[in-house]
Coordinates of C-alpha atoms in Angstrom, one line a residue:
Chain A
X15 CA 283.4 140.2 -124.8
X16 CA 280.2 140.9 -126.5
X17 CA 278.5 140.7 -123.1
X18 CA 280.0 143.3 -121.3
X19 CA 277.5 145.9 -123.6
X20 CA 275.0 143.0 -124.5
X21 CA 271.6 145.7 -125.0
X22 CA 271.0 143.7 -128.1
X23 CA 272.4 146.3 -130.4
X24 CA 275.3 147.5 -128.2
X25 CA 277.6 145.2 -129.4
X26 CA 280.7 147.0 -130.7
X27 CA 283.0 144.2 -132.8
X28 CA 285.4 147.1 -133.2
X29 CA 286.1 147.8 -129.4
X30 CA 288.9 145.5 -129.0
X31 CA 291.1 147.8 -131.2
X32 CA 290.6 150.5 -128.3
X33 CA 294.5 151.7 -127.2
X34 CA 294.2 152.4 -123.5
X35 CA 296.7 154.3 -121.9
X36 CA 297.5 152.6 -118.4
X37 CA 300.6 155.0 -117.6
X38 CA 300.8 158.3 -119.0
X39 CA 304.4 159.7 -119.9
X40 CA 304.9 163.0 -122.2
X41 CA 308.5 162.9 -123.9
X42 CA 309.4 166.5 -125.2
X43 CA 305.8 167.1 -126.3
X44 CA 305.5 163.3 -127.8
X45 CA 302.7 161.0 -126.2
X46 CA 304.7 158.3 -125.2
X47 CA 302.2 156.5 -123.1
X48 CA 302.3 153.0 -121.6
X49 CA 299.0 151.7 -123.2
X50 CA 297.8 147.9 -123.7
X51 CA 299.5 148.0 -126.6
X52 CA 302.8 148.3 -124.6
X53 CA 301.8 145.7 -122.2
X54 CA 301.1 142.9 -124.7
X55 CA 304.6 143.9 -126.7
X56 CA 306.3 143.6 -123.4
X57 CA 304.4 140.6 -122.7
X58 CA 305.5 138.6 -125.9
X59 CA 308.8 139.8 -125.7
X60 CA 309.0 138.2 -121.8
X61 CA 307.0 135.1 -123.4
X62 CA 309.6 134.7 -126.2
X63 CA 313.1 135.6 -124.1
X64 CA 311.6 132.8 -121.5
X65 CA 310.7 130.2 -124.3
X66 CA 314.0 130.3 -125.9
X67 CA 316.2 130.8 -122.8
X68 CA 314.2 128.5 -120.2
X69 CA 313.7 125.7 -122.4
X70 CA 317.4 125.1 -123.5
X71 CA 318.7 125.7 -120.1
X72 CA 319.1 121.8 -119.7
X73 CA 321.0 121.6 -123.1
X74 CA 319.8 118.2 -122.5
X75 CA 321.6 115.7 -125.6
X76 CA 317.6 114.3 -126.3
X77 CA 315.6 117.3 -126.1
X78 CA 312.4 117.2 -123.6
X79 CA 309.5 118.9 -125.0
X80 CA 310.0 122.7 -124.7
X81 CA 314.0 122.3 -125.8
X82 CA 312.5 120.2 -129.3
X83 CA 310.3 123.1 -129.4
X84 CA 312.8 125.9 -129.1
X85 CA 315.0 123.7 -131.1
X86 CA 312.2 123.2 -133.8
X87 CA 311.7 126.8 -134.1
X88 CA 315.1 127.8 -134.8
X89 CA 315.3 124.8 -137.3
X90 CA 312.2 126.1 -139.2
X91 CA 313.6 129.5 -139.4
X92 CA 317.0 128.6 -140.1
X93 CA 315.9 126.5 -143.1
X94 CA 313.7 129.9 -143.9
X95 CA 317.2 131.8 -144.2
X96 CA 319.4 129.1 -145.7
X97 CA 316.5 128.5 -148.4
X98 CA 315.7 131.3 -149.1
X99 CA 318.6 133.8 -149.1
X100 CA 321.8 131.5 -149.0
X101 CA 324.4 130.3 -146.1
X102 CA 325.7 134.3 -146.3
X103 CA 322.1 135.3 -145.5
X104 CA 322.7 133.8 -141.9
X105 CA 324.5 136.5 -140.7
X106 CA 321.2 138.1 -140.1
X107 CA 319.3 134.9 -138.9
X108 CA 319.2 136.7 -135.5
X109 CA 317.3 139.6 -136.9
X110 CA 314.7 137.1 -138.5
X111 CA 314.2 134.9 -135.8
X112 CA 313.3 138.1 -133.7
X113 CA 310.9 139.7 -136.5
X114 CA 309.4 136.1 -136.9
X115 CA 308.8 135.0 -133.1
X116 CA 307.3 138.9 -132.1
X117 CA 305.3 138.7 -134.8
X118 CA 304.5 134.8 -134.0
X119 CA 303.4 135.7 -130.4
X120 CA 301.7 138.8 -131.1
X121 CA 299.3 137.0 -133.4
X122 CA 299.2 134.2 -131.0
X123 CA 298.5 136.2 -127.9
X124 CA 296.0 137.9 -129.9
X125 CA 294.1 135.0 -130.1
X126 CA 293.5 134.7 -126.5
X127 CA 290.0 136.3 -124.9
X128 CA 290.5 139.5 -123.3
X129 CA 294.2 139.9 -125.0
X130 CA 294.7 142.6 -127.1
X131 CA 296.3 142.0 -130.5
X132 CA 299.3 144.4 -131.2
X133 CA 299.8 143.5 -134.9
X134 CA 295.7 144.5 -135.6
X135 CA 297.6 148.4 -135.7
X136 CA 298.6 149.6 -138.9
X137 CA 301.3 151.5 -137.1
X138 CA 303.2 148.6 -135.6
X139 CA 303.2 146.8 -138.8
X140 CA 304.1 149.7 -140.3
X141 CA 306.9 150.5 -138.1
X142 CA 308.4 147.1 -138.7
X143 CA 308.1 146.8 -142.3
X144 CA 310.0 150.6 -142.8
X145 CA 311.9 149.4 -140.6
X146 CA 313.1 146.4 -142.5
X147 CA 312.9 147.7 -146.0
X148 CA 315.1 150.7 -144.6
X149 CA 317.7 147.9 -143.1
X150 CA 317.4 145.8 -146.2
X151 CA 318.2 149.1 -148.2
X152 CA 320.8 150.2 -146.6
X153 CA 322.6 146.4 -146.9
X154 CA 322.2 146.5 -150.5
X155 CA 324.1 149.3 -150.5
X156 CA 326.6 148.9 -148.5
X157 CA 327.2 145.7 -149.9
X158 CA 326.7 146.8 -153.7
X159 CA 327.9 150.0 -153.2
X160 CA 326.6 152.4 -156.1
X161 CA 325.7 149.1 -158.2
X162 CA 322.8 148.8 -156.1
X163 CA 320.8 151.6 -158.1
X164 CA 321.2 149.0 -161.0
X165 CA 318.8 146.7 -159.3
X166 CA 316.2 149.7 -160.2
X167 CA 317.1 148.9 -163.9
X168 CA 316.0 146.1 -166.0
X169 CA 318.1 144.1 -168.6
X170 CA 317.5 144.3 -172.1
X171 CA 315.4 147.2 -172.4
X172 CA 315.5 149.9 -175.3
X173 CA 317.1 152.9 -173.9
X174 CA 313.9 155.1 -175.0
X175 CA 311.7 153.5 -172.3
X176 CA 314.7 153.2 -169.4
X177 CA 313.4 156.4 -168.1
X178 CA 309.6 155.1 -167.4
X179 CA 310.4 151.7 -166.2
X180 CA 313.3 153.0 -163.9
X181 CA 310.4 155.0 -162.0
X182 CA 308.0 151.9 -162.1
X183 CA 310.6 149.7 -160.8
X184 CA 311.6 152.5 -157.8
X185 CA 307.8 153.0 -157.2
X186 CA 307.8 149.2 -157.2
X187 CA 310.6 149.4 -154.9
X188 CA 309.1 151.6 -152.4
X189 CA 305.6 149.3 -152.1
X190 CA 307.4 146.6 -150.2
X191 CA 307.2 148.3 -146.5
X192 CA 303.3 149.0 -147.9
X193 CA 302.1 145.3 -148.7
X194 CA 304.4 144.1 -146.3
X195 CA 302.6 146.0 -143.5
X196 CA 299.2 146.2 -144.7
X197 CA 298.9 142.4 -145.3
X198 CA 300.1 141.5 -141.5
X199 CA 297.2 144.0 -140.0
X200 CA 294.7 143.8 -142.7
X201 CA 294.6 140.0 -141.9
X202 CA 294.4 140.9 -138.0
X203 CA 291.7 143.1 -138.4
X204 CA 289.7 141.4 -140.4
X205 CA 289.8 137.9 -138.7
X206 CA 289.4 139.5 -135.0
X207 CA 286.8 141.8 -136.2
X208 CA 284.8 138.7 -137.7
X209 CA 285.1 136.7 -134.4
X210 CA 283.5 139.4 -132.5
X211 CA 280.8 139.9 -135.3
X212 CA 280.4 136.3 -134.9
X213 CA 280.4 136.4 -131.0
X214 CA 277.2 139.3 -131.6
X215 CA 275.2 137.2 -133.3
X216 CA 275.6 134.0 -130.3
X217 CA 274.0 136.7 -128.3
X218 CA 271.6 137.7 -130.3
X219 CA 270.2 134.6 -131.9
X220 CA 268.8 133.2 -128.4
X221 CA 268.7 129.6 -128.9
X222 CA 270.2 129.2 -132.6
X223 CA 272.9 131.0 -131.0
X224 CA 274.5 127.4 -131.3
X225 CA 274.9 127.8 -135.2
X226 CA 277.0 131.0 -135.1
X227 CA 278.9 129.4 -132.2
X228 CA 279.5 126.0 -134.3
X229 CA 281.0 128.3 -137.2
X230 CA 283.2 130.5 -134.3
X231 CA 284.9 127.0 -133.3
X232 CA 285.7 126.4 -136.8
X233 CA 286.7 130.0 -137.6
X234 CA 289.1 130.5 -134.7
X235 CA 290.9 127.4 -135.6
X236 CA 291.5 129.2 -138.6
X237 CA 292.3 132.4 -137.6
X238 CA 295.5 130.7 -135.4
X239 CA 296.1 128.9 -138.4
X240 CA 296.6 132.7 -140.4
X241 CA 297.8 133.8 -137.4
X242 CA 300.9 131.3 -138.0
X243 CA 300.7 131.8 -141.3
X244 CA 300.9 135.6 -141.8
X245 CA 303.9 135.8 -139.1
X246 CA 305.5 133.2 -141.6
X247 CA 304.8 135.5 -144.7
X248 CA 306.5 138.4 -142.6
X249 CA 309.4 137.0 -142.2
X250 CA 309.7 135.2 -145.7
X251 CA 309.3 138.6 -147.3
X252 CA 311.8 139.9 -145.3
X253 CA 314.3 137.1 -146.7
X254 CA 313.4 137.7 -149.9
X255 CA 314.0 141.3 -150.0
X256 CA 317.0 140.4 -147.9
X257 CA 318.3 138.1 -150.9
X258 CA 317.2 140.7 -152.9
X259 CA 319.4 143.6 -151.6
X260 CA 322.2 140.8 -150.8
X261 CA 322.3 139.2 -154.4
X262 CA 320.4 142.1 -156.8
X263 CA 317.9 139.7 -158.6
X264 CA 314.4 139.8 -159.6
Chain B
X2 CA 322.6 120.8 -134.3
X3 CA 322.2 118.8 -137.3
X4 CA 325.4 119.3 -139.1
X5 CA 327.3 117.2 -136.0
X6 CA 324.2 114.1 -136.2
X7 CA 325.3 114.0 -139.9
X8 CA 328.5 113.4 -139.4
X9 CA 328.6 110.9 -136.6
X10 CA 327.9 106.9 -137.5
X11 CA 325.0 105.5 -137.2
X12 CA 323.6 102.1 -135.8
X13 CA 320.8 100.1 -137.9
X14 CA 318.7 101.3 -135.6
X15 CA 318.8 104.9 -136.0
X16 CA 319.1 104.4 -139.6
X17 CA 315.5 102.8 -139.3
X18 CA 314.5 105.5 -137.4
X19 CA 315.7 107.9 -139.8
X20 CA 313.8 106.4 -142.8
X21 CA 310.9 106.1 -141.4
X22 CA 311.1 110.0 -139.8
X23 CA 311.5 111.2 -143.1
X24 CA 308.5 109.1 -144.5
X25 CA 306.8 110.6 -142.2
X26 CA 307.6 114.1 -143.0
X27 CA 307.2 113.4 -146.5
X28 CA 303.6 112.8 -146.4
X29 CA 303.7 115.8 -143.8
X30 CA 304.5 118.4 -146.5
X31 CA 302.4 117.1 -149.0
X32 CA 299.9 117.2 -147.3
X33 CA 300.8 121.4 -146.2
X34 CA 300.9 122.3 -149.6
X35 CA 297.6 121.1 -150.3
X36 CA 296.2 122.6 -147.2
X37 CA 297.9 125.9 -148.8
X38 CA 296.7 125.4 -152.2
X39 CA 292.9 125.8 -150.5
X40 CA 293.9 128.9 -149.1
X41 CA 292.6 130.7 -152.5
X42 CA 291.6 134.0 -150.5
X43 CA 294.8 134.4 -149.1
X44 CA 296.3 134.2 -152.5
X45 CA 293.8 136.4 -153.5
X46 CA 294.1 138.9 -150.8
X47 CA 298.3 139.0 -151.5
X48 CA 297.6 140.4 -155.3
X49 CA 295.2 142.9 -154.1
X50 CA 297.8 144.6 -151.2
X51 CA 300.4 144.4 -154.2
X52 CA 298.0 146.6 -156.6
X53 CA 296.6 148.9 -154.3
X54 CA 300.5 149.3 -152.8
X55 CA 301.1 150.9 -156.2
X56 CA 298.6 153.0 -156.8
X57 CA 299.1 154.6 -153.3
X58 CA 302.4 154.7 -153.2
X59 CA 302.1 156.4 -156.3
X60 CA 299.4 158.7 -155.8
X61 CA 301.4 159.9 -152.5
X62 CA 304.7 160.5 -154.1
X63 CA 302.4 162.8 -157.0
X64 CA 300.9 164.4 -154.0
X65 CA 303.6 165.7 -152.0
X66 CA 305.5 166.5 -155.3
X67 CA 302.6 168.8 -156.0
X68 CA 302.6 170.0 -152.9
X69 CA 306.0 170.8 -152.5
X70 CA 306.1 172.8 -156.5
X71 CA 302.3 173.8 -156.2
X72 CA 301.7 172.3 -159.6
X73 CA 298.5 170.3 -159.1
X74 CA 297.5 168.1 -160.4
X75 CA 299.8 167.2 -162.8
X76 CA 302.3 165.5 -160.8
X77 CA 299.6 163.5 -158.8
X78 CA 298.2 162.4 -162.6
X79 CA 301.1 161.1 -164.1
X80 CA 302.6 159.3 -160.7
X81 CA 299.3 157.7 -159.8
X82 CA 299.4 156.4 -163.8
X83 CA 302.8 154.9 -162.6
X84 CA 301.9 153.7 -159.4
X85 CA 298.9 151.8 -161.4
X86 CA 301.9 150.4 -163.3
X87 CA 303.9 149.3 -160.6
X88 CA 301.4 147.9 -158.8
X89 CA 300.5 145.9 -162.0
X90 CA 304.0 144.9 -162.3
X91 CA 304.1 143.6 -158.6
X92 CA 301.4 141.9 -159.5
X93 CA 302.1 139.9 -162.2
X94 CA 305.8 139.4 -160.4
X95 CA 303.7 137.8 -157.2
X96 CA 301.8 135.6 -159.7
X97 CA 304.9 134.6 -161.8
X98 CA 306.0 133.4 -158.2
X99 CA 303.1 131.7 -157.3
X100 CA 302.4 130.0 -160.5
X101 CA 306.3 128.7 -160.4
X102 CA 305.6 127.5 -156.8
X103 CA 302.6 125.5 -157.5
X104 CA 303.9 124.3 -160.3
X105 CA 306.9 122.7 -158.3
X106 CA 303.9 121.4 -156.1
X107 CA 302.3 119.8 -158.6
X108 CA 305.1 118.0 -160.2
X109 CA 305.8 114.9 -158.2
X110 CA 308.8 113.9 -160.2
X111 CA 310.1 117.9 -159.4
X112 CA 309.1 117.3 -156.1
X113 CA 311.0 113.9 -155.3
X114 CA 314.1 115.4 -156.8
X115 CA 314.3 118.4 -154.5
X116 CA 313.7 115.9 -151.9
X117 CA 316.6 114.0 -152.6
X118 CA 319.1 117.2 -153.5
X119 CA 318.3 117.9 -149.7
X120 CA 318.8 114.8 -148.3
X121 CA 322.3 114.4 -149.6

């Protein structure tokens, strides 16, 4: 960490962002390299696929440990869906459980010295969130047909101002994949940034290095507590806008 | 899966269990939502992604409009005034939601009646 360029004011809290490319592969002119970033997506994706498939492989009747575990997680996510978009809403439990668990072990991982956080990137985030919001789009109107565009238009509103708030609400509309994205990495970045800001001043407070380090104990609790927390947002804001485009209420 | 535990009979025994499980979680959840209620600069932090959502989205639609027609600025004027909008509206929806929420947190009688709609 902050060691590695410990001059005293070499210390870079911003350096753990750094996307290294470990394999590089051009695609018709598109950089398409295998960089850390790859490696820890790859990582939580073999982390997750072993968690949920290695742990219920007893299908033991009274779960051991890591079956209640697997089993707790689907329960908490399940109750996410049924709660919070309706027993139709489980058709795409599978997608939500995936969105939830990457995101869950990508924060997660993050948290581990040396790792490399993949949801700190505004990119990824912002992958997924378009992503969803186009996916949640395109259910609302396949399931609404036309009648989705009525979701853009409120009730009981004089027909001289329809025009104005029909563009607020579609401008509305189009800030979900922003905040959606921008909340995930923003809290990344932020907390990970602090730790290492934190970790600088161990190194260069000498003795009273203890106080910073006191606070760093405390503050990476919390930081896997947001890290929980913000993979939980993600995939609660996908439900909602999943109930949204599903049922067409505010 | 729960929905076969339901339906199968159950001994005194597990029925003991069971009560005092969901005592257990009870206090559990209460004491989450407290936890959550302290979490002010997350709540914080959630209104200011909504506004500034708006007014980028917004300014980025006027933007390209402009740059699409050549009409600057007047496309980027008016959208970023309804991006502002929008992100106001999102943010009073966000609060509307949050104030409803810890509303339901605060009332106990509210919150011991959703308890027992889910436990039937």
């Amino acid at each position: 960490m902050a060691e590695s360029n410990a001059g005293g004011v070499g210390i870079d809290p911003m350096h753990q962002f750094e996307i290294r490319r470990y394999v590089e592969l051009d695609f018709l002119g598109v950089d398409v390299s295998f960089t850390n970033s790859s490696l820890w997506m790859v990582i939580a994706v073999a982390l997750i696929t072993a968690f949920t498939t290695l742990s219920m492989s007893g299908r033991a009747l009274v779960p051991g440990r890591w079956q209640s575990a697997a089993e707790m997680t689907y329960e908490f996510v399940a109750s996410m869906v049924r709660d919070n978009v309706g027993t139709d809403g489980m058709r795409y439990f599978p997608f939500i459980f995936t969105t939830f668990m990457f995101v869950l072990f990508c924060n997660m991982l993050g948290m581990i010295p040396y790792s490399f956080t993949v949801t700190s990137h505004i990119i990824v985030t912002f992958a997924m969130a378009v992503l969803i919001f186009l996916g949640v789009t395109i259910i609302g109107f396949i399931t609404h047909g036309l009648g989705f565009f009525k979701f853009f238009v409120p009730p009981g509103i004089p027909a001289v101002l329809l025009p104005l708030l029909v563009v607020i609400e579609i401008i509305s509309y189009l800030t979900r994949p922003i905040s959606l994205s921008v909340r995930l990495f923003a809290n990344m970045l932020a907390g990970h940034t602090m730790l290492k800001v934190f970790a600088g001043f161990v190194v260069l407070m000498g003795i009273w290095g203890v106080l910073p380090l006191v606070f760093m104990v405390a503050l990476t609790g919390l930081e896997i507590l947001i890290a929980f927390l913000q993979a939980y947002v993600f995939a609660i804001l996908t439900c909602i806008y999943l109930n949204d485009a599903l049922h067409m209420h505010h | 899966m729960p929905e076969k535990e339901d339906e199968s009979p159950k001994p005194s025994a597990l029925k003991d269990l069971d009560q005092r499980l969901r005592q257990a979680r009870g206090t559990e959840e209460q004491f989450d939502s407290s936890e959550q209620r302290g979490n002010a600069l997350g709540l914080a932090f959630r209104l200011v992604t909504e506004l500034v959502a708006g007014v980028v989205v917004g300014g980025v639609i006027g933007w390209s409009l402009d740059f699409w027609f050549g009409t600057t600025p007047w496309f980027l004027l008016i959208f970023f005034a309804l991006g502002s909008l929008a992100g106001i509206l999102n943010v009073v929806r966000t609060a509307q939601v949050m104030n409803a929420k810890q509303a339901l947190d605060d009332d106990v009688v509210g919150r011991a009646e959703k308890q027992d709609t889910q436990d039937t």
